[in-house]
Tab-separated table of C-alpha atoms in Angstrom:
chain	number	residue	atom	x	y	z
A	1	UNK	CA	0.000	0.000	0.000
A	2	UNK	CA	1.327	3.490	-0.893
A	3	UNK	CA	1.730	6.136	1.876
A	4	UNK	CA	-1.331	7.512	3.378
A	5	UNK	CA	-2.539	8.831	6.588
A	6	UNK	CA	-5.336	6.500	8.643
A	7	UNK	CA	-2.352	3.775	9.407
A	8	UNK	CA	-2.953	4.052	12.869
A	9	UNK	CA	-2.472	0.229	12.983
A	10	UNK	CA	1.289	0.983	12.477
A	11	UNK	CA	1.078	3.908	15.166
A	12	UNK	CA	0.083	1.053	17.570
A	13	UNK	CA	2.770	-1.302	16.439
A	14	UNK	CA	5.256	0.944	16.998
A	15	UNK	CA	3.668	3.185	19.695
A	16	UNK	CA	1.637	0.376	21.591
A	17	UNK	CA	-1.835	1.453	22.966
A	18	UNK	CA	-5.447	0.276	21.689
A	19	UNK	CA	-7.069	1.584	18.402
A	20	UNK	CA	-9.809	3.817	20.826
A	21	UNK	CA	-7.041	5.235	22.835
A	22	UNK	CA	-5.727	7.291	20.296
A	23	UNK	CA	-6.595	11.128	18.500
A	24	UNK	CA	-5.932	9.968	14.970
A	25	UNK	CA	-4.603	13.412	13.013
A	26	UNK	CA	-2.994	11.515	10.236
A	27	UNK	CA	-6.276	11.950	8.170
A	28	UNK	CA	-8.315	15.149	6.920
A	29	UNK	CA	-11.547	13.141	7.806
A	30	UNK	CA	-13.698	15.323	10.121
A	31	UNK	CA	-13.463	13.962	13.830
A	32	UNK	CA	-17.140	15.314	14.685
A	33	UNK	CA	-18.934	12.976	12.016
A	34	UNK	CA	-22.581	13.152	10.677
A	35	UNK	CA	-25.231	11.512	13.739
A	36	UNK	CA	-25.901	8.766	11.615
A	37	UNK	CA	-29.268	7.772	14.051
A	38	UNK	CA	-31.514	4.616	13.178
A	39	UNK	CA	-30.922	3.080	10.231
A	40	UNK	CA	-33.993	0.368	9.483
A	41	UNK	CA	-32.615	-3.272	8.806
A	42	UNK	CA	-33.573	-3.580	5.391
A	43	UNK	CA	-31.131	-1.574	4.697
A	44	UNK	CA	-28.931	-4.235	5.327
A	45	UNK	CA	-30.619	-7.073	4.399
A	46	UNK	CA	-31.976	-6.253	0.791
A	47	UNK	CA	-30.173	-5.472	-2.580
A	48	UNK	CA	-30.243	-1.551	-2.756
A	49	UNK	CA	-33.335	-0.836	-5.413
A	50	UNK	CA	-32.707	1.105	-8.848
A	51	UNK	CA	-34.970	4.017	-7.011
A	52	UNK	CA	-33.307	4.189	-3.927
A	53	UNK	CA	-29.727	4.820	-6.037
A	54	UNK	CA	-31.833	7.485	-7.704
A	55	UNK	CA	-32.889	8.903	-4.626
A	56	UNK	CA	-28.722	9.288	-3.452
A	57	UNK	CA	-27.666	10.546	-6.930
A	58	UNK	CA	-30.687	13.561	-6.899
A	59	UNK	CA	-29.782	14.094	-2.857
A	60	UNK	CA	-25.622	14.824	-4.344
A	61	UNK	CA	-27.337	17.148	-6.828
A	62	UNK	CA	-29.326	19.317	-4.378
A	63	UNK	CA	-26.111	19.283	-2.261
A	64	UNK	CA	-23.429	19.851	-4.847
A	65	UNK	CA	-25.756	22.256	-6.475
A	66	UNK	CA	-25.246	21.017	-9.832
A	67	UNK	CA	-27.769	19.292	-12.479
A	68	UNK	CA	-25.198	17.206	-13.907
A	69	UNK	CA	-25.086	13.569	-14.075
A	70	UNK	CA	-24.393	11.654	-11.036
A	71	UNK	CA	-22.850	7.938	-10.387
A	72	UNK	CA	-21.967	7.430	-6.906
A	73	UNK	CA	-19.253	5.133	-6.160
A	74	UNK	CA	-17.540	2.956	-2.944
A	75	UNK	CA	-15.336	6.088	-2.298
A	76	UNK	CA	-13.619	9.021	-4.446
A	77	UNK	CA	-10.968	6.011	-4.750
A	78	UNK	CA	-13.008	4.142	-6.658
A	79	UNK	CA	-13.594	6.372	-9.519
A	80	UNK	CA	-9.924	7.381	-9.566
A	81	UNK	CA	-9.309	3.530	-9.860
A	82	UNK	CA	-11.792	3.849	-13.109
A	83	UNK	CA	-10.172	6.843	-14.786
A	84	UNK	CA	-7.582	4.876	-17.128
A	85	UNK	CA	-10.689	3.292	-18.772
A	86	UNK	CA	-12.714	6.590	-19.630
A	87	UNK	CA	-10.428	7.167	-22.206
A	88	UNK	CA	-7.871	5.792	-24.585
A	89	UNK	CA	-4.313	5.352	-23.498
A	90	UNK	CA	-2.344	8.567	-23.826
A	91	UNK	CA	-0.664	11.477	-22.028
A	92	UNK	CA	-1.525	12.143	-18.476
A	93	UNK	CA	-0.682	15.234	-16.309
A	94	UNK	CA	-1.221	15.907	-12.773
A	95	UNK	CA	-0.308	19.208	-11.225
A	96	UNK	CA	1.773	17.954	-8.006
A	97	UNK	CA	2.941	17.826	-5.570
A	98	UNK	CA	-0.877	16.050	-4.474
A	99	UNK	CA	-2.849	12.695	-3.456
A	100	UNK	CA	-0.357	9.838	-4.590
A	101	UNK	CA	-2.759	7.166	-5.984
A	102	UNK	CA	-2.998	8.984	-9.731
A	103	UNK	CA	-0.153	8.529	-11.071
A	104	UNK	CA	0.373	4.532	-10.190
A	105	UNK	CA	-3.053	4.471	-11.144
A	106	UNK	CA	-2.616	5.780	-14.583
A	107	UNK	CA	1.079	4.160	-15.207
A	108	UNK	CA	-0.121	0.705	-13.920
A	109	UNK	CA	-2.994	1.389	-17.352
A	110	UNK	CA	0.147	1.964	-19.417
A	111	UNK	CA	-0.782	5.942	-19.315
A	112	UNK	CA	2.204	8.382	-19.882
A	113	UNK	CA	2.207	10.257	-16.910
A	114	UNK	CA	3.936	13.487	-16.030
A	115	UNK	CA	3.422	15.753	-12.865
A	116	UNK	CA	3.489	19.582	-13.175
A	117	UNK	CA	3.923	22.591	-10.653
A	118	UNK	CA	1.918	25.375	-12.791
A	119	UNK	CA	-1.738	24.911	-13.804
A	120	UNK	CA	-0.792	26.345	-17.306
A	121	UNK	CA	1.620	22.922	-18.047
A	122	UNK	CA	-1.453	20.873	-17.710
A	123	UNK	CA	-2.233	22.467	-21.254
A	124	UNK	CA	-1.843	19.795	-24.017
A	125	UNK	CA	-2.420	16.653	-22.265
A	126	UNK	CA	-5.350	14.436	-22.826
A	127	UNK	CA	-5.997	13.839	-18.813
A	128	UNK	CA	-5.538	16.613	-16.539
A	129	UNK	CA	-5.910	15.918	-13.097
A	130	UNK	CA	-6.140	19.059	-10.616
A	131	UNK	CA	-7.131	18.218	-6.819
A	132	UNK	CA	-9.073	21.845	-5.689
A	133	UNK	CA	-8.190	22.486	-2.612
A	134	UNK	CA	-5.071	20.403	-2.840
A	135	UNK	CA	-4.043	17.790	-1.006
A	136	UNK	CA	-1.837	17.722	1.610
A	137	UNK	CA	-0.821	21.794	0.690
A	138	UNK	CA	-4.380	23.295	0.438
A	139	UNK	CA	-3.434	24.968	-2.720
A	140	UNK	CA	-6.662	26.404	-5.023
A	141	UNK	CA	-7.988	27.360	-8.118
A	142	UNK	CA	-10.575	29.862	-9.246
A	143	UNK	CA	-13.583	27.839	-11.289
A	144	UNK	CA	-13.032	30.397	-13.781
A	145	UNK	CA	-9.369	29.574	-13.965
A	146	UNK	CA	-9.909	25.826	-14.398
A	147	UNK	CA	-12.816	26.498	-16.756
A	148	UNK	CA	-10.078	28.309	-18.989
A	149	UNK	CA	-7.737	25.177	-18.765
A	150	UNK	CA	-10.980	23.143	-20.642
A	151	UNK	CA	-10.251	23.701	-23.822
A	152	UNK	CA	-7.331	23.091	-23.836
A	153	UNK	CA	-7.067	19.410	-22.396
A	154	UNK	CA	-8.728	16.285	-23.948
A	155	UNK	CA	-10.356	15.711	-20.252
A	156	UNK	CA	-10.191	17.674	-17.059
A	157	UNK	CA	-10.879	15.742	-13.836
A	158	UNK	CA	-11.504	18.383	-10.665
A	159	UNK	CA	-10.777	15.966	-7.340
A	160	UNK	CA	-12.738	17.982	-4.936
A	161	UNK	CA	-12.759	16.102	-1.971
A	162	UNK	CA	-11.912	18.463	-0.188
A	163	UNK	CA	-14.558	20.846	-1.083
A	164	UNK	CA	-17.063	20.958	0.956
A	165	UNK	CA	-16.477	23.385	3.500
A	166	UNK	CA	-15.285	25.898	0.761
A	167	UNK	CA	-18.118	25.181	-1.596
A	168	UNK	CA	-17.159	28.404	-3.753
A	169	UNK	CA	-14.310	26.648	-5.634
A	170	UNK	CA	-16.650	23.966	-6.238
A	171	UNK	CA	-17.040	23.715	-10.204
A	172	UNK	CA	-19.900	20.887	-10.070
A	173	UNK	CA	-22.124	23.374	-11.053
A	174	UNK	CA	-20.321	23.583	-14.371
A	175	UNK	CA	-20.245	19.545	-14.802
A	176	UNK	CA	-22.282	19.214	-17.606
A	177	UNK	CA	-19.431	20.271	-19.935
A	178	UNK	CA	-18.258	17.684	-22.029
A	179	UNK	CA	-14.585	16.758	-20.879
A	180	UNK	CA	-14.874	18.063	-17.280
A	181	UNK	CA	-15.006	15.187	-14.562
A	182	UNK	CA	-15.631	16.459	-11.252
A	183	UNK	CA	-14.693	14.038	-7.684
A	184	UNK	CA	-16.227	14.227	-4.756
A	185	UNK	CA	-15.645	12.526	-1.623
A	186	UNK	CA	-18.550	11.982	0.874
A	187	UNK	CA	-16.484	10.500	4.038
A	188	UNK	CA	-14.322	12.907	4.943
A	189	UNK	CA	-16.637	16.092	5.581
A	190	UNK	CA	-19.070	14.151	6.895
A	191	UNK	CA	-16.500	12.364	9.068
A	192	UNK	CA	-17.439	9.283	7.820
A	193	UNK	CA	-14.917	7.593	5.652
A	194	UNK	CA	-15.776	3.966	6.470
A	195	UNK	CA	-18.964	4.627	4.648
A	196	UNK	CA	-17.248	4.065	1.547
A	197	UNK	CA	-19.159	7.032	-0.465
A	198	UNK	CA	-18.171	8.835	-3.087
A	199	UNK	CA	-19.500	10.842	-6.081
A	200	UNK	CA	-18.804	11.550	-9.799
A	201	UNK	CA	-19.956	14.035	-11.548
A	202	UNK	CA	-20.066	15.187	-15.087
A	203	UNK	CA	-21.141	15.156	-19.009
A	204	UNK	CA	-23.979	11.984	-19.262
A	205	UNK	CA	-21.903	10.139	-21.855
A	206	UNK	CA	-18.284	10.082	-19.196
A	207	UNK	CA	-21.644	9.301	-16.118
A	208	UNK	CA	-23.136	6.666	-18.553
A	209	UNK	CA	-19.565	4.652	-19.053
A	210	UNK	CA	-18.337	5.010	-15.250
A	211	UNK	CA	-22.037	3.970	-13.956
A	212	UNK	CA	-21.348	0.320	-16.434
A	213	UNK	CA	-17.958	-0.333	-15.005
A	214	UNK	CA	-19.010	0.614	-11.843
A	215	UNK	CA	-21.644	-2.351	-11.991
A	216	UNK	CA	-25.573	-2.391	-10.317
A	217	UNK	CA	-25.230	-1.890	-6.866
A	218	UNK	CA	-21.704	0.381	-6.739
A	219	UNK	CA	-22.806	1.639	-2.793
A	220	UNK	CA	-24.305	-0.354	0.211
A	221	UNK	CA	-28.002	0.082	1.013
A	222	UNK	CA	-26.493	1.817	4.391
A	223	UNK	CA	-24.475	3.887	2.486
A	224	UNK	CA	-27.508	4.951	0.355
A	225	UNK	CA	-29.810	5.640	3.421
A	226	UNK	CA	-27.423	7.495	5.322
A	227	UNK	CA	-26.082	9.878	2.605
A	228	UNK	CA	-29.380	10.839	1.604
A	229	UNK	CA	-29.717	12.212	4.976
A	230	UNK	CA	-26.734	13.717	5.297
A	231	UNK	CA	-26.561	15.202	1.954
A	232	UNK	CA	-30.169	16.397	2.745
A	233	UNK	CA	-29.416	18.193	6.354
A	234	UNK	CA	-28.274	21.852	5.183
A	235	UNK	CA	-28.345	22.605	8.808
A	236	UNK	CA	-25.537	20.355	10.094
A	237	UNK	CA	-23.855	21.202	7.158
A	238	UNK	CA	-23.825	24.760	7.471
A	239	UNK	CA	-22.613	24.499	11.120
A	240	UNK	CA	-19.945	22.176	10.510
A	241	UNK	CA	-18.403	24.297	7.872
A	242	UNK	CA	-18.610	26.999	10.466
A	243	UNK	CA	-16.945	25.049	13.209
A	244	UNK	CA	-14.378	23.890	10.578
A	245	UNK	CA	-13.192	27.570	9.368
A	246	UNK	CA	-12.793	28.317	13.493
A	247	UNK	CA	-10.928	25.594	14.263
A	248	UNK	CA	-8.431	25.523	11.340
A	249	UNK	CA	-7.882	28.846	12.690
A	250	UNK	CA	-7.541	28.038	16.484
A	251	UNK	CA	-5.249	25.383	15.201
A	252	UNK	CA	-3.216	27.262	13.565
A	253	UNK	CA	-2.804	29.476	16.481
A	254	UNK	CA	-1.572	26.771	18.755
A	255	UNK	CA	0.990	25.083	16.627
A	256	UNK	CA	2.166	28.352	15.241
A	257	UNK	CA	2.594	29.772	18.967
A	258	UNK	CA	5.398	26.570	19.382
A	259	UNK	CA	7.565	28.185	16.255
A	260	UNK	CA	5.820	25.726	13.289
A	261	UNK	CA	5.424	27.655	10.244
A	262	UNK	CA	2.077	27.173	8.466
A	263	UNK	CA	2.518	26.015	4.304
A	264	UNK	CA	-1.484	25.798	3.786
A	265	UNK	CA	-4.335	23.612	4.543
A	266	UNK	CA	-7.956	23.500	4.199
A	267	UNK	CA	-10.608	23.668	6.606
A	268	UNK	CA	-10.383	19.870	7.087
A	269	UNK	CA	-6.198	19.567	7.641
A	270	UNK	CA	-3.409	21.825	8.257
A	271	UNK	CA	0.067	21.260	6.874
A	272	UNK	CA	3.441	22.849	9.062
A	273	UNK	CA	7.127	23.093	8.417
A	274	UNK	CA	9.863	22.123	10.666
A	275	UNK	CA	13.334	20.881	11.297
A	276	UNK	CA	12.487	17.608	11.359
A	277	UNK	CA	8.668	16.389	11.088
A	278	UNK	CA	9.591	13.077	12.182
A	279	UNK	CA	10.593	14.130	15.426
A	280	UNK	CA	7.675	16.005	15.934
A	281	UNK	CA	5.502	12.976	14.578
A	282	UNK	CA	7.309	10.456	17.314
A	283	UNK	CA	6.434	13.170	20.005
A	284	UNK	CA	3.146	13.086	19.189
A	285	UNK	CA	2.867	9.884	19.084
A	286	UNK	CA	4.311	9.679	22.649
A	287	UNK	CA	1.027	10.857	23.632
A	288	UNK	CA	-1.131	8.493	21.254
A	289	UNK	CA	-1.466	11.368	18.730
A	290	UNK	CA	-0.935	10.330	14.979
A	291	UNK	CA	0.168	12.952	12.475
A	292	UNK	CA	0.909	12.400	9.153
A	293	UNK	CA	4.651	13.172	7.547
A	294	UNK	CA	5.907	12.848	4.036
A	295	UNK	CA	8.956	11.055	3.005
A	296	UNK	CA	9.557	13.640	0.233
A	297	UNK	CA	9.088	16.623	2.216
A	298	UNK	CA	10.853	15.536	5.678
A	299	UNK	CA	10.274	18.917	6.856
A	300	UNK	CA	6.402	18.849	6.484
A	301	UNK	CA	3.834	17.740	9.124
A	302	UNK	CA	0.313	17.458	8.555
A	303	UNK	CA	-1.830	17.897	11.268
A	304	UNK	CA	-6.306	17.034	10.997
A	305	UNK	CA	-8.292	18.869	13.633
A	306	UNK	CA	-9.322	17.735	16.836
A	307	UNK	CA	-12.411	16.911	17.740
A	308	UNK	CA	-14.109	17.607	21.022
A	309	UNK	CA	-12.639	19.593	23.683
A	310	UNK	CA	-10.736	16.680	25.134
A	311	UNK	CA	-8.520	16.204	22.237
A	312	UNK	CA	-7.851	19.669	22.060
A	313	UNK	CA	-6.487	19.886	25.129
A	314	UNK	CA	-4.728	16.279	25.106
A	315	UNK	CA	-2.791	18.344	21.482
A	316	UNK	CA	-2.042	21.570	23.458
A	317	UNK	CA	-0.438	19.771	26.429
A	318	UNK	CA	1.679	17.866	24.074
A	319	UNK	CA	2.639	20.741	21.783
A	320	UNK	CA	3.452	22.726	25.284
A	321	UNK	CA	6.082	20.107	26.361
């Protein structure tokens, strides 16, 4: 398996301690998740029906605000895992540095693959791949500045999974172009990445050939019943965002105050720059804190945000030693 955060089972291997007893950071998965509530048992017992898929796929509309066609999938991973077959073989780009499945994605479908650093190099290729906000650096793009890059790309894919709490950048409004591919991730605003839910989004004919590999029953009837809630409760969604943008600040505030320097984030992770992140990772993890570092940027540590007041302080008192 590539490098990822979530591998708390090798925090405990090397760190001891049971899977409950530690503030997992490593991920950008929202540690106040969606109250899932009652979910009826035939939800689990019965093959999710044709209408209830229908009902998930208009509930991502009405929260994506978009009209576009809608597959959802077992995950944003699973439609990234998909992409090599939309099209025929040929010249991938992927503005980096960002998520690392793409690119052994794309090379293991004999794609030629080539990362970039400027949104302008993506021009020419017949994939281009932009994550918006970025992932792990929070880097963004105006829609209207990835609308320009259209035209000039066979396909643009937009990985938003990190979009929900900054809805603005969001260019699933605009997925009905042909050649635009938009990603979204379900699991990791609504803190519930176990789910396995995921959307794609875009022009009926790219919809109509990911829905067929995707198969009849791509998502769980659990999966079905609670997103349509979810996706349906503007409320908690509103206030989460809310709590987000405060907390990525108060975050900020309390690493920063021990001499980190912030690179970027989003509202749903925080990435700092140090001497040495490992250190700081193994001092966390002292304290049954996991963080996530990056074997290419030693120097970078990427912190989540806690969750109730109990983690907060359990991070402060560590960051204070």
């Amino acid at each position: 398996m590539r490098e990822h955060g979530g591998n708390l089972d090798q925090a405990q291997q090397r760190f001891g301690g049971r899977a409950e007893d530690w503030i997992d950071l490593s991920t950008g998965i929202n540690r106040l998740p969606y109250p899932v509530g009652e979910i009826s048992a035939r939800y689990w017992s019965a093959l999710p029906s044709r209408s209830a898929i229908d009902a998930l796929h208009q509930a991502a509309q009405r929260a994506y605000r978009t009209s576009a066609p809608v597959v959802a999938m077992g995950g944003a991973q699973a439609a990234i895992q998909l992409l090599p077959q939309l099209a025929p073989r040929g010249r991938a780009r992927i503005l980096a540095p960002t998520y690392n499945e793409y690119a052994p994605v794309l090379s293991a479908a004999g794609w030629e693959v080539e990362e970039v650093s400027e949104l302008d190099a993506l021009a020419g290729a017949n994939l281009a791949i932009v994550i918006n906000p970025n992932n792990p650096d929070g880097r963004w793009y105006t829609p209207a500045n990835l609308l320009a890059l259209l035209p000039r790309v066979g396909r643009l894919v937009i990985d938003e999974s990190f979009a929900d709490a900054v809805p603005h950048l969001s260019l699933a409004s605009e997925a009905v172009r042909p050649g635009l591919v938009i990603l979204r991730s379900f699991g990791k605003f609504y803190g519930l990445a176990g789910l396995r839910l995921g959307f794609a989004l875009g022009h009926a004919d790219d919809i109509a050939k990911l829905a067929a590999m995707s198969g009849p029953w791509p998502v769980s009837g659990a999966a079905i019943a609670i997103g349509c809630r979810a996706l349906r409760d503007d409320d908690w969604a509103k206030a989460a965002s809310a709590r987000l943008a405060r907390d990525s600040v108060r975050l900020d505030a309390m690493v920063q105050s021990q001499g980190l320097r912030l690179v970027g984030g989003t509202p749903l992770f925080r990435l700092y720059e140090m001497p040495d992140a490992l250190a700081a990772q193994e001092k966390l993890a002292s304290a049954q804190i996991w963080s996530r570092v990056f074997v290419q940027q030693p120097t970078w540590l990427r912190l989540g945000l806690p969750g109730d007041e109990s983690e907060w302080s359990r991070l402060a008192e560590v960051l204070a030693r």
